[in-house]
Coordinates of C-alpha atoms in Angstrom, one line a residue:
X1 CA 0.3 0.8 -0.1
X2 CA 1.1 3.0 -1.5
X3 CA 1.9 6.2 1.3
X4 CA -0.9 8.9 1.8
X5 CA -0.3 12.1 -0.1
X6 CA -2.1 15.4 1.3
X7 CA -0.8 19.2 0.5
X8 CA 0.7 19.4 3.3
X9 CA 1.7 18.0 6.8
X10 CA 2.3 20.2 9.5
X11 CA 4.5 18.0 12.1
X12 CA 3.1 19.5 15.7
X13 CA -0.4 20.1 16.8
X14 CA 0.5 23.7 18.9
X15 CA -1.8 26.4 18.3
X16 CA 0.5 27.8 16.0
X17 CA 0.8 24.5 13.5
X18 CA -3.0 24.2 14.0
X19 CA -3.7 27.9 12.8
X20 CA -1.2 27.5 9.7
X21 CA -3.2 24.4 9.3
X22 CA -7.1 26.2 9.5
X23 CA -5.9 28.5 7.4
X24 CA -4.2 26.3 4.8
X25 CA -6.9 24.3 4.8
X26 CA -9.7 27.1 5.0
X27 CA -8.0 28.1 1.1
X28 CA -8.2 24.2 -0.3
X29 CA -5.3 22.4 0.4
X30 CA -6.0 19.5 1.8
X31 CA -4.2 19.1 5.3
X32 CA -3.3 16.7 8.0
X33 CA -1.3 17.9 11.5
X34 CA 0.9 15.1 13.1
X35 CA 1.9 14.7 17.0
X36 CA 4.2 12.8 19.0
X37 CA 2.0 13.4 22.2
X38 CA -1.6 12.0 23.2
X39 CA -3.4 14.6 22.5
X40 CA -3.0 18.7 20.6
X41 CA -2.2 21.5 22.4
X42 CA 1.2 21.7 22.3
X43 CA 1.6 24.1 26.1
X44 CA -1.8 25.2 25.4
X45 CA -3.1 23.0 28.0
X46 CA -5.5 22.7 30.4
X47 CA -5.5 19.6 32.6
X48 CA -6.5 18.1 35.5
X49 CA -3.0 18.6 37.3
X50 CA -3.7 18.0 41.6
X51 CA -8.0 16.7 41.8
X52 CA -10.6 15.8 39.8
X53 CA -13.0 18.7 39.1
X54 CA -9.7 21.7 39.0
X55 CA -9.0 22.2 35.4
X56 CA -5.2 23.6 35.0
X57 CA -4.0 25.5 32.5
X58 CA -0.2 23.4 32.3
X59 CA 1.6 26.2 30.7
X60 CA -0.4 29.0 29.7
X61 CA -3.3 31.6 30.5
X62 CA -3.6 33.9 28.7
X63 CA -5.3 34.5 25.5
X64 CA -5.2 37.6 25.0
X65 CA -2.6 37.9 22.6
X66 CA -5.2 35.0 20.6
X67 CA -8.5 36.9 21.1
X68 CA -6.8 39.9 19.4
X69 CA -4.6 38.1 16.0
X70 CA -5.3 38.2 13.3
X71 CA -6.4 34.9 12.6
X72 CA -9.3 34.7 15.2
X73 CA -10.7 38.0 13.5
X74 CA -10.6 36.0 10.5
X75 CA -11.7 32.8 11.5
X76 CA -14.2 34.0 14.3
X77 CA -17.6 32.7 13.8
X78 CA -16.1 29.4 12.7
X79 CA -14.2 29.5 15.6
X80 CA -16.6 30.2 18.7
X81 CA -20.1 27.0 16.0
X82 CA -16.7 25.1 17.8
X83 CA -17.5 26.3 21.6
X84 CA -14.2 28.6 21.5
X85 CA -15.2 30.8 25.0
X86 CA -13.3 33.2 25.9
X87 CA -13.7 34.7 30.0
X88 CA -12.9 38.5 30.4
X89 CA -10.9 40.3 33.5
X90 CA -12.4 42.9 34.2
X91 CA -8.9 43.6 37.1
X92 CA -6.3 41.9 35.1
X93 CA -3.3 42.3 36.8
X94 CA -2.0 43.6 39.3
X95 CA 2.0 43.9 41.3
X96 CA 2.3 43.8 45.5
X97 CA 5.1 45.2 47.1
X98 CA 7.2 44.7 49.7
X99 CA 5.2 47.3 52.6
X100 CA 2.2 45.3 51.2
X101 CA 0.6 47.9 48.9
X102 CA -0.3 47.3 45.6
X103 CA -1.0 48.9 42.2
X104 CA -2.6 47.6 39.4
X105 CA -4.6 47.9 36.4
X106 CA -8.4 47.6 36.1
X107 CA -10.2 48.2 32.5
X108 CA -11.9 50.3 34.2
X109 CA -9.7 53.7 33.6
X110 CA -10.8 55.8 36.3
X111 CA -10.1 53.1 38.7
X112 CA -6.6 52.8 37.4
X113 CA -6.1 56.4 38.0
X114 CA -6.6 56.2 41.5
X115 CA -4.8 54.1 42.1
X116 CA -2.1 55.8 40.2
X117 CA -2.7 59.1 41.7
X118 CA -2.2 57.6 45.4
X119 CA 1.1 56.9 44.3
X120 CA 1.7 60.0 42.2
X121 CA -0.2 62.9 41.2
X122 CA 2.4 62.8 37.8
X123 CA 2.3 60.2 36.8
X124 CA -1.3 59.6 36.9
X125 CA -1.1 61.8 33.8
X126 CA 2.2 60.1 32.0
X127 CA -0.8 57.5 32.2
X128 CA -3.5 58.5 30.9
X129 CA -0.8 60.6 28.4
X130 CA 0.5 57.4 27.5
X131 CA -2.9 55.4 27.4
X132 CA -3.7 58.5 24.8
X133 CA -0.6 58.1 22.4
X134 CA -1.0 54.4 22.3
X135 CA -4.5 54.5 21.1
X136 CA -2.4 56.5 17.9
X137 CA 0.4 53.7 18.0
X138 CA -1.6 50.8 18.1
X139 CA -2.4 50.0 15.2
X140 CA 1.1 51.2 13.6
X141 CA 2.8 48.1 15.9
X142 CA 0.7 45.6 15.9
X143 CA 1.0 46.1 12.4
X144 CA 4.8 45.9 12.6
X145 CA 4.6 42.5 14.9
X146 CA 2.0 41.0 12.5
X147 CA 3.6 41.6 9.8
X148 CA 6.7 39.1 8.1
X149 CA 9.7 39.8 8.9
X150 CA 11.2 41.8 6.4
X151 CA 9.1 41.5 4.0
X152 CA 6.7 43.9 1.7
X153 CA 3.7 43.9 4.3
X154 CA 6.6 45.7 6.5
X155 CA 7.8 47.9 4.6
X156 CA 4.3 49.2 4.0
X157 CA 3.5 49.5 7.7
X158 CA 6.9 51.6 8.3
X159 CA 6.0 53.8 5.3
X160 CA 1.9 54.0 6.8
X161 CA 3.5 55.1 10.1
X162 CA 6.0 57.4 9.0
X163 CA 2.8 59.8 6.3
X164 CA 0.6 59.0 9.5
X165 CA 3.3 59.5 13.0
X166 CA 5.7 61.9 11.0
X167 CA 9.6 61.2 11.9
X168 CA 9.3 61.7 14.6
X169 CA 6.2 59.5 16.1
X170 CA 8.3 57.0 13.4
X171 CA 11.1 57.5 15.4
X172 CA 9.9 57.1 18.8
X173 CA 8.6 53.4 18.2
X174 CA 12.6 53.0 17.1
X175 CA 13.3 54.0 20.2
X176 CA 10.4 51.6 21.9
X177 CA 11.6 48.6 20.5
X178 CA 15.7 49.4 21.5
X179 CA 15.0 50.5 25.2
X180 CA 15.6 49.0 27.9
X181 CA 12.0 48.5 30.8
X182 CA 14.1 51.3 33.2
X183 CA 15.8 53.8 30.7
X184 CA 11.6 53.6 28.9
X185 CA 10.0 53.8 31.8
X186 CA 12.5 56.0 33.9
X187 CA 11.2 59.0 30.6
X188 CA 7.7 58.5 31.6
X189 CA 8.1 58.2 35.3
X190 CA 8.8 58.9 38.7
X191 CA 7.0 56.6 41.8
X192 CA 9.1 53.2 41.7
X193 CA 5.9 50.8 42.3
X194 CA 4.1 51.7 39.1
X195 CA 7.8 51.2 37.2
X196 CA 8.2 47.8 39.2
X197 CA 4.2 47.0 38.1
X198 CA 4.9 47.0 34.4
X199 CA 8.6 46.8 34.4
X200 CA 7.5 42.7 35.9
X201 CA 5.8 41.7 32.7
X202 CA 9.5 41.5 31.0
X203 CA 10.7 38.5 32.7
X204 CA 7.6 37.6 30.8
X205 CA 10.0 37.3 27.8
X206 CA 13.5 37.2 29.5
X207 CA 13.8 40.7 29.7
X208 CA 15.7 42.3 33.8
X209 CA 14.8 45.9 33.7
X210 CA 18.8 46.4 31.9
X211 CA 18.4 44.3 28.5
X212 CA 18.4 46.0 25.3
X213 CA 15.4 45.7 23.2
X214 CA 12.8 45.2 26.9
X215 CA 10.9 48.2 26.9
X216 CA 8.6 46.7 24.3
X217 CA 6.3 44.5 26.4
X218 CA 6.1 46.3 29.9
X219 CA 4.5 49.0 27.2
X220 CA 2.5 46.6 25.2
X221 CA 1.4 44.7 28.3
X222 CA 0.1 47.5 30.2
X223 CA -1.7 49.6 28.0
X224 CA -3.3 47.0 26.0
X225 CA -4.6 46.1 28.9
X226 CA -6.4 48.9 30.1
X227 CA -7.3 49.5 26.3
X228 CA -8.8 45.8 26.1
X229 CA -8.9 44.5 29.1
X230 CA -7.4 40.4 29.0
X231 CA -8.8 37.7 28.9
X232 CA -9.1 33.9 29.5
X233 CA -9.9 30.3 28.3
X234 CA -13.9 29.7 29.3
X235 CA -13.7 25.9 30.6
X236 CA -9.4 26.9 30.3
X237 CA -7.1 28.0 27.8
X238 CA -7.5 24.7 25.5
X239 CA -10.9 25.8 24.2
X240 CA -8.9 27.9 21.6
X241 CA -7.3 23.9 20.7
X242 CA -10.4 22.3 20.8
X243 CA -11.7 24.9 18.4
X244 CA -9.0 25.2 15.4
X245 CA -9.3 21.0 15.7
X246 CA -12.9 20.9 15.0
X247 CA -12.4 24.0 12.6
X248 CA -9.6 22.0 10.7
X249 CA -11.5 18.5 10.7
X250 CA -14.9 20.3 9.4
X251 CA -13.0 21.5 6.4
X252 CA -11.3 18.0 5.5
X253 CA -7.8 18.3 7.4
X254 CA -6.6 15.5 10.2
X255 CA -5.1 15.5 13.7
X256 CA -3.0 12.3 14.1
X257 CA -1.8 12.2 17.5
X258 CA 0.3 9.8 19.7
X259 CA 3.0 10.4 16.0
X260 CA 5.8 10.5 16.5
X261 CA 8.3 11.8 13.4
X262 CA 11.7 10.1 13.2
X263 CA 12.0 11.1 10.5
X264 CA 11.8 14.4 7.9
X265 CA 12.0 12.9 4.1
X266 CA 13.7 14.2 1.0
X267 CA 13.2 13.5 -2.1
X268 CA 15.6 15.2 -4.4
X269 CA 16.9 17.9 -2.0
X270 CA 13.3 18.7 -1.2
X271 CA 10.9 18.0 1.4
X272 CA 8.2 15.7 0.9
X273 CA 7.0 13.7 3.9
X274 CA 7.5 12.7 6.9
X275 CA 8.6 8.8 8.5
X276 CA 7.0 8.2 11.7
X277 CA 8.2 6.2 14.9
X278 CA 6.5 2.8 13.9
X279 CA 7.8 2.7 10.3
X280 CA 4.4 4.5 8.0
X281 CA 5.3 7.6 5.9
X282 CA 3.3 10.4 5.0
X283 CA 3.7 12.6 2.1
X284 CA 3.1 16.4 1.0
X285 CA 3.3 17.5 -2.1
X286 CA 3.6 21.6 -1.7
X287 CA 4.8 22.0 2.1
X288 CA 6.0 20.1 5.8
X289 CA 6.1 23.0 8.3
X290 CA 7.2 22.0 11.7
X291 CA 6.4 24.1 14.7
X292 CA 8.8 22.9 16.9
X293 CA 12.5 24.3 18.0
X294 CA 14.7 24.4 15.0
X295 CA 17.0 22.4 17.5
X296 CA 14.6 20.1 17.4
X297 CA 13.5 19.1 12.9
X298 CA 17.5 20.0 12.2
X299 CA 19.0 17.4 15.8
X300 CA 16.6 15.1 15.1
X301 CA 14.3 14.8 12.5
X302 CA 16.8 16.5 8.9
X303 CA 19.1 14.1 7.6
X304 CA 22.4 17.1 8.6
X305 CA 24.4 16.2 5.2
X306 CA 21.3 17.9 3.8
X307 CA 21.6 21.2 6.0
X308 CA 24.8 23.3 5.3
X309 CA 26.6 23.8 8.1
X310 CA 26.6 27.7 7.8
X311 CA 23.1 27.2 8.8
X312 CA 23.5 24.2 11.6
X313 CA 26.3 26.3 12.7
X314 CA 24.0 28.9 13.1
X315 CA 21.2 26.4 14.8
X316 CA 23.2 24.8 16.9
X317 CA 23.8 28.5 19.2
X318 CA 20.4 29.6 19.2
X319 CA 20.4 30.1 21.9
X320 CA 16.7 30.0 24.7
X321 CA 15.4 31.9 27.7
X322 CA 16.3 30.6 31.2
X323 CA 14.2 27.9 32.7
X324 CA 10.2 28.7 34.3
X325 CA 9.1 26.4 37.1
X326 CA 4.6 25.5 37.0
X327 CA 3.3 25.3 40.3
X328 CA 0.0 24.2 40.3
X329 CA -2.8 24.7 43.5
X330 CA -6.3 22.7 44.2
X331 CA -6.9 25.3 47.0
X332 CA -10.0 25.2 49.0
X333 CA -10.4 28.9 49.2
X334 CA -8.4 32.3 47.4
X335 CA -5.3 33.7 48.8
X336 CA -5.7 35.7 51.5
X337 CA -3.2 38.9 50.3
X338 CA -1.6 40.7 52.7
X339 CA -2.1 43.9 50.5
X340 CA -6.1 44.1 50.4
X341 CA -8.9 41.3 49.3
X342 CA -9.9 43.0 46.0
X343 CA -6.5 41.1 45.0
X344 CA -8.5 38.3 44.6
X345 CA -11.1 39.4 41.7
X346 CA -7.1 40.3 39.2
X347 CA -6.4 37.5 36.9
X348 CA -2.7 37.9 37.6
X349 CA -0.6 38.9 40.1
X350 CA 2.7 39.6 40.2
X351 CA 5.5 39.0 42.9
X352 CA 8.4 41.4 41.4
X353 CA 8.9 44.0 44.4
X354 CA 11.2 46.1 43.0
X355 CA 13.8 46.5 39.3
X356 CA 16.5 45.5 41.7
X357 CA 14.7 41.8 42.2
X358 CA 14.1 41.5 39.3
X359 CA 17.3 41.7 37.8
X360 CA 19.3 40.0 41.0
X361 CA 17.2 36.4 39.7
X362 CA 17.2 37.0 37.1
X363 CA 21.4 37.7 36.8
X364 CA 21.3 34.5 39.6
X365 CA 19.5 32.0 37.5
X366 CA 21.7 32.9 34.8
X367 CA 25.0 31.9 36.7
X368 CA 22.9 28.4 38.0
X369 CA 22.1 29.5 41.1
X370 CA 19.0 28.4 42.4
X371 CA 17.4 32.6 43.0
X372 CA 16.8 33.3 45.7
X373 CA 14.0 35.5 45.8
X374 CA 12.2 33.7 42.4
X375 CA 9.9 36.7 40.8
X376 CA 6.0 34.4 40.4
X377 CA 3.3 35.6 38.7
X378 CA 0.9 34.1 40.6
X379 CA -2.6 33.0 38.3
X380 CA -6.1 33.5 39.7
X381 CA -8.2 31.3 36.6
X382 CA -11.1 30.8 38.8
X383 CA -11.4 34.1 40.8
X384 CA -13.4 34.7 36.3
X385 CA -13.9 31.0 36.1
X386 CA -15.4 29.1 38.6
X387 CA -16.4 26.3 36.5
X388 CA -12.5 25.5 36.2
X389 CA -12.8 24.2 39.9
X390 CA -16.1 22.1 42.0
X391 CA -18.6 24.0 43.6
X392 CA -16.3 26.7 45.9
X393 CA -13.1 25.8 45.7
X394 CA -10.5 27.2 43.6
X395 CA -7.0 26.7 41.5
X396 CA -3.9 28.9 42.1
X397 CA -1.4 28.8 38.8
X398 CA 2.2 29.9 39.8
X399 CA 4.9 30.8 36.6
X400 CA 8.1 31.0 39.0
X401 CA 10.4 33.5 37.0
X402 CA 13.7 33.0 36.2
X403 CA 15.4 29.5 36.8
X404 CA 19.2 27.8 35.2
X405 CA 18.0 24.7 33.4
X406 CA 21.3 23.0 35.3
X407 CA 21.5 23.8 38.9
X408 CA 25.4 24.7 40.0
X409 CA 24.4 26.0 43.3
X410 CA 22.2 28.1 45.4
X411 CA 21.9 31.7 45.8
X412 CA 21.0 31.1 49.5
X413 CA 23.6 28.5 49.9
X414 CA 20.8 26.1 51.0
X415 CA 20.1 23.9 48.6
X416 CA 23.6 21.9 46.7
X417 CA 24.3 21.5 43.0
X418 CA 21.7 18.2 42.1
X419 CA 19.0 17.6 39.5
X420 CA 15.8 19.4 39.6
X421 CA 14.4 16.0 40.1
X422 CA 15.7 16.2 43.1
X423 CA 15.4 19.3 44.6
X424 CA 12.4 20.7 42.8
X425 CA 10.7 19.7 45.8
X426 CA 12.5 21.9 48.5
X427 CA 12.5 25.4 45.6
X428 CA 8.8 24.9 45.9
X429 CA 8.5 25.2 49.2
X430 CA 11.2 28.3 48.8
X431 CA 8.2 28.9 46.3
X432 CA 5.3 28.8 49.0
X433 CA 7.4 30.4 51.8
X434 CA 7.2 34.0 49.3
X435 CA 3.6 33.1 49.0
X436 CA 3.3 33.1 52.4
X437 CA 5.0 36.4 52.9
X438 CA 2.1 38.1 50.8
X439 CA -0.9 35.9 51.5
X440 CA -0.4 34.1 55.3
X441 CA -1.7 31.2 55.7
X442 CA -1.8 30.4 52.5
X443 CA -0.4 26.2 52.4
X444 CA -3.5 25.8 54.7
X445 CA -5.8 26.1 51.9
X446 CA -4.1 23.9 49.6
X447 CA -5.8 20.5 49.0
X448 CA -3.6 19.2 46.1
X449 CA -0.3 20.6 44.4
X450 CA 1.7 19.5 41.8
X451 CA 5.6 20.9 40.8
X452 CA 6.1 20.9 37.1
X453 CA 10.4 22.0 37.3
X454 CA 12.4 23.4 34.6
X455 CA 13.5 19.6 33.5
X456 CA 9.6 18.2 33.5
X457 CA 8.4 21.5 31.3
X458 CA 10.9 19.6 28.5
X459 CA 9.4 16.2 29.3
X460 CA 6.1 17.7 28.8
X461 CA 6.6 19.6 26.1
X462 CA 9.9 18.9 24.1
X463 CA 10.4 22.7 22.4
X464 CA 10.5 23.9 26.5
X465 CA 14.4 23.2 26.6
X466 CA 15.6 23.8 29.5
X467 CA 12.5 24.9 30.8
X468 CA 12.4 27.1 28.8
X469 CA 8.5 28.0 27.6
X470 CA 9.4 30.9 25.1
X471 CA 10.8 27.9 23.0
X472 CA 14.1 30.5 22.5
X473 CA 15.4 33.8 24.2
X474 CA 14.3 37.2 22.8
X475 CA 17.1 39.5 23.4
X476 CA 17.9 41.2 20.2
X477 CA 20.6 39.7 18.6
X478 CA 17.6 37.0 18.3
X479 CA 14.6 38.4 17.8
X480 CA 13.2 40.4 14.4
X481 CA 14.6 39.4 11.5
X482 CA 17.0 37.8 12.8
X483 CA 14.5 34.8 14.0
X484 CA 15.3 32.1 14.8
X485 CA 18.7 32.9 11.8
X486 CA 19.0 35.0 10.7
X487 CA 18.7 34.7 7.0
X488 CA 15.9 32.7 7.6
X489 CA 13.1 34.8 9.2
X490 CA 9.8 34.3 6.9
X491 CA 9.9 30.5 8.0
X492 CA 11.4 29.2 4.8
X493 CA 14.4 26.7 5.6
X494 CA 17.9 25.7 4.0
X495 CA 15.6 22.5 2.6
X496 CA 12.9 23.4 -0.2
X497 CA 9.7 22.7 0.7
X498 CA 10.7 21.9 4.6
X499 CA 9.6 25.6 6.7
X500 CA 9.5 26.5 10.4
X501 CA 7.0 28.7 12.6
X502 CA 6.2 28.6 16.1
X503 CA 7.1 30.4 19.5
X504 CA 11.4 30.3 17.8
X505 CA 10.4 31.7 14.8
X506 CA 9.0 35.3 13.9
X507 CA 7.2 37.3 16.1
X508 CA 8.0 34.8 19.0
X509 CA 6.4 33.5 22.3
X510 CA 2.3 33.9 22.9
X511 CA -1.0 32.1 21.7
X512 CA -1.7 35.4 19.3
X513 CA -0.7 32.7 16.9
X514 CA 1.2 35.1 14.1
X515 CA 3.8 32.4 12.7
X516 CA 1.5 30.0 11.6
X517 CA -1.0 32.0 10.1
X518 CA 1.5 34.1 8.5
X519 CA 3.3 31.2 6.7
X520 CA 0.0 30.3 6.1
X521 CA -1.1 32.9 3.9
X522 CA 2.4 33.2 2.4
X523 CA 2.1 29.8 1.2
X524 CA -1.5 29.8 -0.5
X525 CA -0.3 33.2 -2.2

């Protein structure tokens, strides 16, 4: 029996791979998605990790970038027909500080301004001015972020920005793209708490307060949450995955799970299909799309003899970001935040009280040390969506940023060098100690817990090398037209017919499905 043939094969059923498959199928392509794991989704997964009835988003929780994506806007009606539903946050994110005060952003602008006025009248005016300016600049900024890098579309968007914003406006955007968070925040605000609240977003994407290029994410998240709000998935982040799979099947596509790819086949120098670990072969006449970290593609799946040495060398030095730990808790009640009961209504609470602490934790982790005081992103999904837990109970999503992939020592000198499997429980206790400082009595509320070290995260999803939830650092030397490597930022590879998408490619990490959608629109043009 001959191998089955489709127009395109997508390796990896993460949200970018599914977005590419849906878009191609909507344009008449016959598409097969092949996934090694038992279910689609990749890092966008919702599971009962602790107790029955407690639904935990394993990695990604915030779906705001998906809700604002070009892919969603194009397929909105069909995705919602297949069950996609969001839950909006009235209170988006907050940071708690050492004096047990807090600052937070709510969708009601006056509520946010009132909090900022309490610490600085000048900063409240500056926040309002930045928001007004954001409303003017946002379409131009999102046009850049939503264009292949480089491309005619990018040139057109820059030209449009030049015409509408003038050279000063374009210069301001360029400055934003290159600035450190500290320099950007110092330029606009005077209060340290407000600066810390915004800068915390930088560590979501591998940026310390003093890393060049790091200003963009704190700016975007702060202003976009204020202007548009935040959303999570109804019943879990995997609502987007279930909807995309359903839509793909409606369009005639297929998702094959429990099907690890052993080898990407080539015919006369062109990617022509895949061979699975069980020996089955599937052919593709137009494209093989790898929704994978390039280190996996060119380290395991492609005959190295077919790869130019210069390209392989660039892939070999493609650098992961620092590691992450995920702690999932089933709780009897939401944390009793010392800074105020109103914090229980926020989707995210950051424990990153000052810029010095953020710089210190990154430096420690980069040196291979377990940080003395990690940055914590605390997600309170059940505060927005009670369906994620049994009546009256709650889940807590704790992302620990940032950690070393390999442990050389401990900043406190308590935990010795060891494998993560040996120390993850001890380090999780340190995380809980930090949480207890800001939410006393939390341990007594825990019904069950599930800890995922950086090693566990890589085992859960091979793209998360060393527990890097970004699938590659976003520092300037491997971002924009340098992502994943110079000369190949538009999803092509040196092998004809083989393309990359996913967080390792432009525009990088997040749930916006940008790379999958942009690749598909390019292929189908």
